Amino acid sequence: RQHRGKTLVAFLKAIGFIIPLMDAEYASYYTKEVMVILIREFQSPDDEMKKIVLKVVKQCVQCEGVEADYVRTEILPEFFRCFWVRRMALDRRNYRQLVETSVELANKVGGPDIVKRLVDDLKDEAEPYRRMVMETIEKIVDDLGVSDIDQKLEERLIDGILFAFQEQGSDENPVVLNGLGTLINVLGLRAKPYLQQLASIIKWRLNNKSAKVRQ
């Protein structure tokens, strides 16, 4: 608690590897102890600190003794407030770590808890940020399925993904297309009401001047 900067980074790295080795009871106790420091450092302007904090959060929530209710109430609010911002999509290392940690949080608390917090950001003005949101949601539904996602959230999800698909630039990045394909496959028969709208958007994209986009 007394350290800052590089010294704190070294301590956090060590703690992140030690806690998963503990019994469930001790893992739960020490996760709660270190989480006070981690949440404090959520607001750090240092990119290296952000990366380490994200990794340690991921390592801690993987532990068997860490309860979903604790993660839901104590970690998620500040996690999303501090990390799910446009700037994070511009740093590739932090982008990757944020996606991985968010997926691990979904594994702990359930997909809908994370998807609900992200779905509206599929309509964000910044395309790199929309891609980061899309990649995270894709990994969550691919890992956990959509059986826990209710119809209202499903409709918001489809609406956001179709928006992101329509608004994507022509830089040939496959993230949004892959995410759309994954979601439709996972939905299965539940995707039927949306197929006509999807077909119309695909036809519209076929008129794009970029051969890569048409392909």
PDB file of C-alpha atoms in Angstrom:
ATOM      1  CA  ARG A   1       0.000   0.000   0.000  1.00  0.00           C
ATOM      2  CA  GLN A   2       2.958   2.335   0.583  1.00  0.00           C
ATOM      3  CA  HIS A   3       4.646   1.811  -2.779  1.00  0.00           C
ATOM      4  CA  ARG A   4       4.147   3.623  -6.080  1.00  0.00           C
ATOM      5  CA  GLY A   5       5.528   3.450  -9.597  1.00  0.00           C
ATOM      6  CA  LYS A   6       7.928   0.730 -10.730  1.00  0.00           C
ATOM      7  CA  THR A   7       8.277  -0.747  -7.255  1.00  0.00           C
ATOM      8  CA  LEU A   8       4.524  -1.222  -7.021  1.00  0.00           C
ATOM      9  CA  VAL A   9       4.480  -2.776 -10.504  1.00  0.00           C
ATOM     10  CA  ALA A  10       7.008  -5.387  -9.317  1.00  0.00           C
ATOM     11  CA  PHE A  11       4.909  -6.194  -6.231  1.00  0.00           C
ATOM     12  CA  LEU A  12       1.712  -6.473  -8.269  1.00  0.00           C
ATOM     13  CA  LYS A  13       3.355  -8.774 -10.808  1.00  0.00           C
ATOM     14  CA  ALA A  14       4.465 -11.100  -8.010  1.00  0.00           C
ATOM     15  CA  ILE A  15       1.059 -11.040  -6.296  1.00  0.00           C
ATOM     16  CA  GLY A  16      -0.654 -11.816  -9.584  1.00  0.00           C
ATOM     17  CA  PHE A  17       1.274 -15.086  -9.866  1.00  0.00           C
ATOM     18  CA  ILE A  18       1.069 -16.042  -6.174  1.00  0.00           C
ATOM     19  CA  ILE A  19      -2.685 -15.654  -5.498  1.00  0.00           C
ATOM     20  CA  PRO A  20      -3.798 -18.267  -8.102  1.00  0.00           C
ATOM     21  CA  LEU A  21      -1.594 -20.826  -6.294  1.00  0.00           C
ATOM     22  CA  MET A  22      -3.470 -20.398  -3.007  1.00  0.00           C
ATOM     23  CA  ASP A  23      -6.391 -22.380  -1.614  1.00  0.00           C
ATOM     24  CA  ALA A  24      -9.787 -20.858  -2.407  1.00  0.00           C
ATOM     25  CA  GLU A  25     -10.245 -19.288   1.044  1.00  0.00           C
ATOM     26  CA  TYR A  26      -6.849 -17.552   1.025  1.00  0.00           C
ATOM     27  CA  ALA A  27      -7.194 -16.545  -2.635  1.00  0.00           C
ATOM     28  CA  SER A  28     -10.474 -14.815  -1.801  1.00  0.00           C
ATOM     29  CA  TYR A  29      -8.993 -13.017   1.220  1.00  0.00           C
ATOM     30  CA  TYR A  30      -5.843 -11.766  -0.519  1.00  0.00           C
ATOM     31  CA  THR A  31      -7.722 -10.803  -3.673  1.00  0.00           C
ATOM     32  CA  LYS A  32      -9.886  -8.476  -1.581  1.00  0.00           C
ATOM     33  CA  GLU A  33      -6.764  -7.064   0.073  1.00  0.00           C
ATOM     34  CA  VAL A  34      -4.902  -6.361  -3.148  1.00  0.00           C
ATOM     35  CA  MET A  35      -8.022  -5.184  -4.984  1.00  0.00           C
ATOM     36  CA  VAL A  36      -8.042  -2.000  -2.892  1.00  0.00           C
ATOM     37  CA  ILE A  37      -4.672  -1.120  -4.425  1.00  0.00           C
ATOM     38  CA  LEU A  38      -5.615  -2.288  -7.902  1.00  0.00           C
ATOM     39  CA  ILE A  39      -8.790  -0.192  -7.951  1.00  0.00           C
ATOM     40  CA  ARG A  40      -6.756   2.814  -6.781  1.00  0.00           C
ATOM     41  CA  GLU A  41      -4.380   2.253  -9.705  1.00  0.00           C
ATOM     42  CA  PHE A  42      -7.229   1.914 -12.237  1.00  0.00           C
ATOM     43  CA  GLN A  43      -6.885   5.677 -12.601  1.00  0.00           C
ATOM     44  CA  SER A  44      -3.119   5.643 -13.168  1.00  0.00           C
ATOM     45  CA  PRO A  45      -2.089   7.579 -16.300  1.00  0.00           C
ATOM     46  CA  ASP A  46       0.878   5.228 -16.820  1.00  0.00           C
ATOM     47  CA  ASP A  47       0.295   2.706 -19.642  1.00  0.00           C
ATOM     48  CA  GLU A  48       2.630   0.106 -18.142  1.00  0.00           C
ATOM     49  CA  MET A  49       0.774   0.291 -14.828  1.00  0.00           C
ATOM     50  CA  LYS A  50      -2.568  -0.109 -16.640  1.00  0.00           C
ATOM     51  CA  LYS A  51      -1.314  -3.220 -18.407  1.00  0.00           C
ATOM     52  CA  ILE A  52      -0.087  -4.838 -15.179  1.00  0.00           C
ATOM     53  CA  VAL A  53      -3.243  -3.905 -13.260  1.00  0.00           C
ATOM     54  CA  LEU A  54      -5.411  -5.474 -15.962  1.00  0.00           C
ATOM     55  CA  LYS A  55      -3.325  -8.645 -15.938  1.00  0.00           C
ATOM     56  CA  VAL A  56      -3.460  -8.981 -12.144  1.00  0.00           C
ATOM     57  CA  VAL A  57      -7.242  -8.412 -12.117  1.00  0.00           C
ATOM     58  CA  LYS A  58      -7.548 -11.209 -14.672  1.00  0.00           C
ATOM     59  CA  GLN A  59      -5.339 -13.527 -12.604  1.00  0.00           C
ATOM     60  CA  CYS A  60      -7.301 -12.809  -9.418  1.00  0.00           C
ATOM     61  CA  VAL A  61     -10.807 -13.275 -10.818  1.00  0.00           C
ATOM     62  CA  GLN A  62      -9.769 -16.628 -12.280  1.00  0.00           C
ATOM     63  CA  CYS A  63      -9.340 -17.964  -8.738  1.00  0.00           C
ATOM     64  CA  GLU A  64     -11.943 -20.392  -7.454  1.00  0.00           C
ATOM     65  CA  GLY A  65     -12.466 -18.597  -4.132  1.00  0.00           C
ATOM     66  CA  VAL A  66     -13.294 -15.208  -5.667  1.00  0.00           C
ATOM     67  CA  GLU A  67     -17.080 -14.876  -5.723  1.00  0.00           C
ATOM     68  CA  ALA A  68     -19.084 -13.510  -8.638  1.00  0.00           C
ATOM     69  CA  ASP A  69     -21.103 -11.140  -6.411  1.00  0.00           C
ATOM     70  CA  TYR A  70     -17.910  -9.570  -5.090  1.00  0.00           C
ATOM     71  CA  VAL A  71     -16.599  -9.022  -8.626  1.00  0.00           C
ATOM     72  CA  ARG A  72     -19.969  -7.658  -9.751  1.00  0.00           C
ATOM     73  CA  THR A  73     -20.306  -5.090  -6.978  1.00  0.00           C
ATOM     74  CA  GLU A  74     -16.728  -4.143  -6.086  1.00  0.00           C
ATOM     75  CA  ILE A  75     -14.758  -4.402  -9.331  1.00  0.00           C
ATOM     76  CA  LEU A  76     -17.017  -3.926 -12.367  1.00  0.00           C
ATOM     77  CA  PRO A  77     -18.231  -0.329 -11.768  1.00  0.00           C
ATOM     78  CA  GLU A  78     -14.738   1.184 -11.473  1.00  0.00           C
ATOM     79  CA  PHE A  79     -13.291  -1.206 -14.048  1.00  0.00           C
ATOM     80  CA  PHE A  80     -15.661  -0.005 -16.745  1.00  0.00           C
ATOM     81  CA  ARG A  81     -15.473   3.634 -15.702  1.00  0.00           C
ATOM     82  CA  CYS A  82     -11.668   3.741 -15.844  1.00  0.00           C
ATOM     83  CA  PHE A  83     -10.723   1.287 -18.602  1.00  0.00           C
ATOM     84  CA  TRP A  84     -13.528   1.269 -21.143  1.00  0.00           C
ATOM     85  CA  VAL A  85     -12.590   4.581 -22.742  1.00  0.00           C
ATOM     86  CA  ARG A  86     -11.611   5.415 -26.314  1.00  0.00           C
ATOM     87  CA  ARG A  87      -7.958   5.979 -25.468  1.00  0.00           C
ATOM     88  CA  MET A  88      -7.502   2.311 -24.557  1.00  0.00           C
ATOM     89  CA  ALA A  89      -8.335   1.260 -28.121  1.00  0.00           C
ATOM     90  CA  LEU A  90      -5.333   3.190 -29.463  1.00  0.00           C
ATOM     91  CA  ASP A  91      -2.666   1.310 -27.481  1.00  0.00           C
ATOM     92  CA  ARG A  92      -2.377  -2.202 -28.897  1.00  0.00           C
ATOM     93  CA  ARG A  93      -0.916  -3.836 -25.767  1.00  0.00           C
ATOM     94  CA  ASN A  94      -3.536  -2.369 -23.449  1.00  0.00           C
ATOM     95  CA  TYR A  95      -6.264  -3.094 -26.002  1.00  0.00           C
ATOM     96  CA  ARG A  96      -5.350  -6.777 -25.988  1.00  0.00           C
ATOM     97  CA  GLN A  97      -5.099  -6.986 -22.195  1.00  0.00           C
ATOM     98  CA  LEU A  98      -8.403  -5.148 -21.701  1.00  0.00           C
ATOM     99  CA  VAL A  99     -10.208  -7.570 -24.029  1.00  0.00           C
ATOM    100  CA  GLU A 100      -8.721 -10.612 -22.270  1.00  0.00           C
ATOM    101  CA  THR A 101      -9.512  -9.295 -18.776  1.00  0.00           C
ATOM    102  CA  SER A 102     -13.085  -8.378 -19.754  1.00  0.00           C
ATOM    103  CA  VAL A 103     -13.637 -11.888 -21.132  1.00  0.00           C
ATOM    104  CA  GLU A 104     -12.304 -13.361 -17.876  1.00  0.00           C
ATOM    105  CA  LEU A 105     -14.678 -11.152 -15.894  1.00  0.00           C
ATOM    106  CA  ALA A 106     -17.520 -12.473 -18.062  1.00  0.00           C
ATOM    107  CA  ASN A 107     -16.442 -16.031 -17.265  1.00  0.00           C
ATOM    108  CA  LYS A 108     -16.807 -15.170 -13.575  1.00  0.00           C
ATOM    109  CA  VAL A 109     -20.008 -13.091 -13.468  1.00  0.00           C
ATOM    110  CA  GLY A 110     -21.751 -14.288 -16.642  1.00  0.00           C
ATOM    111  CA  GLY A 111     -21.809 -12.930 -20.178  1.00  0.00           C
ATOM    112  CA  PRO A 112     -24.917 -10.704 -19.865  1.00  0.00           C
ATOM    113  CA  ASP A 113     -23.374  -8.632 -17.041  1.00  0.00           C
ATOM    114  CA  ILE A 114     -20.506  -7.597 -19.308  1.00  0.00           C
ATOM    115  CA  VAL A 115     -22.411  -7.421 -22.596  1.00  0.00           C
ATOM    116  CA  LYS A 116     -25.036  -5.084 -21.059  1.00  0.00           C
ATOM    117  CA  ARG A 117     -22.297  -2.635 -20.136  1.00  0.00           C
ATOM    118  CA  LEU A 118     -20.709  -2.740 -23.592  1.00  0.00           C
ATOM    119  CA  VAL A 119     -23.582  -3.079 -26.046  1.00  0.00           C
ATOM    120  CA  ASP A 120     -24.401   0.636 -26.398  1.00  0.00           C
ATOM    121  CA  ASP A 121     -20.741   1.364 -27.193  1.00  0.00           C
ATOM    122  CA  LEU A 122     -21.142  -0.535 -30.483  1.00  0.00           C
ATOM    123  CA  LYS A 123     -22.625   2.786 -31.677  1.00  0.00           C
ATOM    124  CA  ASP A 124     -19.728   4.903 -30.430  1.00  0.00           C
ATOM    125  CA  GLU A 125     -18.391   7.518 -32.840  1.00  0.00           C
ATOM    126  CA  ALA A 126     -14.816   6.172 -32.691  1.00  0.00           C
ATOM    127  CA  GLU A 127     -14.282   3.173 -34.966  1.00  0.00           C
ATOM    128  CA  PRO A 128     -11.208   1.754 -33.135  1.00  0.00           C
ATOM    129  CA  TYR A 129     -13.231   1.773 -29.906  1.00  0.00           C
ATOM    130  CA  ARG A 130     -16.201   0.079 -31.621  1.00  0.00           C
ATOM    131  CA  ARG A 131     -13.822  -2.634 -32.848  1.00  0.00           C
ATOM    132  CA  MET A 132     -12.510  -3.246 -29.334  1.00  0.00           C
ATOM    133  CA  VAL A 133     -16.082  -3.554 -28.038  1.00  0.00           C
ATOM    134  CA  MET A 134     -16.983  -5.892 -30.904  1.00  0.00           C
ATOM    135  CA  GLU A 135     -13.986  -8.160 -30.348  1.00  0.00           C
ATOM    136  CA  THR A 136     -14.766  -8.458 -26.638  1.00  0.00           C
ATOM    137  CA  ILE A 137     -18.430  -9.287 -27.219  1.00  0.00           C
ATOM    138  CA  GLU A 138     -17.496 -11.806 -29.912  1.00  0.00           C
ATOM    139  CA  LYS A 139     -15.145 -13.661 -27.557  1.00  0.00           C
ATOM    140  CA  ILE A 140     -17.735 -13.650 -24.753  1.00  0.00           C
ATOM    141  CA  VAL A 141     -20.582 -15.090 -26.859  1.00  0.00           C
ATOM    142  CA  ASP A 142     -18.223 -17.570 -28.509  1.00  0.00           C
ATOM    143  CA  ASP A 143     -17.035 -18.822 -25.088  1.00  0.00           C
ATOM    144  CA  LEU A 144     -20.287 -18.643 -23.115  1.00  0.00           C
ATOM    145  CA  GLY A 145     -23.041 -18.774 -25.719  1.00  0.00           C
ATOM    146  CA  VAL A 146     -26.220 -16.679 -25.674  1.00  0.00           C
ATOM    147  CA  SER A 147     -28.598 -18.823 -23.606  1.00  0.00           C
ATOM    148  CA  ASP A 148     -28.425 -16.284 -20.731  1.00  0.00           C
ATOM    149  CA  ILE A 149     -29.020 -13.290 -23.006  1.00  0.00           C
ATOM    150  CA  ASP A 150     -32.675 -12.223 -22.987  1.00  0.00           C
ATOM    151  CA  GLN A 151     -34.570 -10.987 -26.038  1.00  0.00           C
ATOM    152  CA  LYS A 152     -34.260  -7.303 -25.181  1.00  0.00           C
ATOM    153  CA  LEU A 153     -30.466  -7.517 -24.852  1.00  0.00           C
ATOM    154  CA  GLU A 154     -30.330  -9.678 -27.979  1.00  0.00           C
ATOM    155  CA  GLU A 155     -32.170  -6.985 -29.980  1.00  0.00           C
ATOM    156  CA  ARG A 156     -29.848  -4.262 -28.672  1.00  0.00           C
ATOM    157  CA  LEU A 157     -26.865  -6.447 -29.537  1.00  0.00           C
ATOM    158  CA  ILE A 158     -27.992  -7.092 -33.102  1.00  0.00           C
ATOM    159  CA  ASP A 159     -28.879  -3.418 -33.581  1.00  0.00           C
ATOM    160  CA  GLY A 160     -25.442  -2.305 -32.341  1.00  0.00           C
ATOM    161  CA  ILE A 161     -23.526  -4.838 -34.407  1.00  0.00           C
ATOM    162  CA  LEU A 162     -25.427  -3.972 -37.575  1.00  0.00           C
ATOM    163  CA  PHE A 163     -24.693  -0.296 -36.926  1.00  0.00           C
ATOM    164  CA  ALA A 164     -20.981  -1.052 -36.456  1.00  0.00           C
ATOM    165  CA  PHE A 165     -21.028  -3.172 -39.623  1.00  0.00           C
ATOM    166  CA  GLN A 166     -22.616  -0.391 -41.671  1.00  0.00           C
ATOM    167  CA  GLU A 167     -20.376   2.340 -40.290  1.00  0.00           C
ATOM    168  CA  GLN A 168     -17.035   0.556 -40.575  1.00  0.00           C
ATOM    169  CA  GLY A 169     -14.459   2.164 -42.834  1.00  0.00           C
ATOM    170  CA  SER A 170     -12.768   0.505 -45.775  1.00  0.00           C
ATOM    171  CA  ASP A 171      -9.499  -0.362 -43.989  1.00  0.00           C
ATOM    172  CA  GLU A 172     -10.305  -4.075 -44.446  1.00  0.00           C
ATOM    173  CA  ASN A 173     -10.138  -4.868 -40.722  1.00  0.00           C
ATOM    174  CA  PRO A 174     -12.119  -8.118 -40.209  1.00  0.00           C
ATOM    175  CA  VAL A 175     -13.078  -7.652 -36.528  1.00  0.00           C
ATOM    176  CA  VAL A 176     -16.653  -6.442 -37.063  1.00  0.00           C
ATOM    177  CA  LEU A 177     -17.371  -8.944 -39.836  1.00  0.00           C
ATOM    178  CA  ASN A 178     -15.987 -11.813 -37.730  1.00  0.00           C
ATOM    179  CA  GLY A 179     -18.027 -10.663 -34.747  1.00  0.00           C
ATOM    180  CA  LEU A 180     -21.216 -10.503 -36.777  1.00  0.00           C
ATOM    181  CA  GLY A 181     -20.605 -13.986 -38.180  1.00  0.00           C
ATOM    182  CA  THR A 182     -19.890 -15.433 -34.739  1.00  0.00           C
ATOM    183  CA  LEU A 183     -23.032 -13.917 -33.217  1.00  0.00           C
ATOM    184  CA  ILE A 184     -25.307 -15.150 -36.033  1.00  0.00           C
ATOM    185  CA  ASN A 185     -23.831 -18.657 -35.750  1.00  0.00           C
ATOM    186  CA  VAL A 186     -24.221 -18.745 -31.973  1.00  0.00           C
ATOM    187  CA  LEU A 187     -27.790 -17.410 -32.115  1.00  0.00           C
ATOM    188  CA  GLY A 188     -28.786 -20.162 -34.535  1.00  0.00           C
ATOM    189  CA  LEU A 189     -32.573 -20.114 -35.061  1.00  0.00           C
ATOM    190  CA  ARG A 190     -32.849 -17.026 -32.866  1.00  0.00           C
ATOM    191  CA  ALA A 191     -31.152 -15.081 -35.689  1.00  0.00           C
ATOM    192  CA  LYS A 192     -34.021 -15.692 -38.136  1.00  0.00           C
ATOM    193  CA  PRO A 193     -35.918 -12.396 -37.451  1.00  0.00           C
ATOM    194  CA  TYR A 194     -32.801 -10.395 -38.307  1.00  0.00           C
ATOM    195  CA  LEU A 195     -31.745 -12.148 -41.522  1.00  0.00           C
ATOM    196  CA  GLN A 196     -33.723  -9.933 -43.901  1.00  0.00           C
ATOM    197  CA  GLN A 197     -32.212  -6.765 -42.439  1.00  0.00           C
ATOM    198  CA  LEU A 198     -28.757  -8.355 -42.525  1.00  0.00           C
ATOM    199  CA  ALA A 199     -29.187  -9.404 -46.163  1.00  0.00           C
ATOM    200  CA  SER A 200     -30.125  -5.833 -47.114  1.00  0.00           C
ATOM    201  CA  ILE A 201     -26.985  -4.451 -45.454  1.00  0.00           C
ATOM    202  CA  ILE A 202     -24.776  -7.057 -47.151  1.00  0.00           C
ATOM    203  CA  LYS A 203     -26.273  -6.162 -50.553  1.00  0.00           C
ATOM    204  CA  TRP A 204     -25.548  -2.521 -49.853  1.00  0.00           C
ATOM    205  CA  ARG A 205     -21.942  -3.385 -48.951  1.00  0.00           C
ATOM    206  CA  LEU A 206     -21.564  -5.265 -52.246  1.00  0.00           C
ATOM    207  CA  ASN A 207     -21.725  -1.883 -53.982  1.00  0.00           C
ATOM    208  CA  ASN A 208     -18.650  -0.633 -52.133  1.00  0.00           C
ATOM    209  CA  LYS A 209     -15.861   0.611 -54.401  1.00  0.00           C
ATOM    210  CA  SER A 210     -13.249  -1.459 -52.524  1.00  0.00           C
ATOM    211  CA  ALA A 211     -12.833  -4.938 -53.992  1.00  0.00           C
ATOM    212  CA  LYS A 212     -11.634  -6.228 -50.601  1.00  0.00           C
ATOM    213  CA  VAL A 213     -14.822  -5.016 -48.894  1.00  0.00           C
ATOM    214  CA  ARG A 214     -16.999  -6.600 -51.591  1.00  0.00           C
ATOM    215  CA  GLN A 215     -15.117  -9.874 -51.209  1.00  0.00           C
TER     216      GLN A 215
END
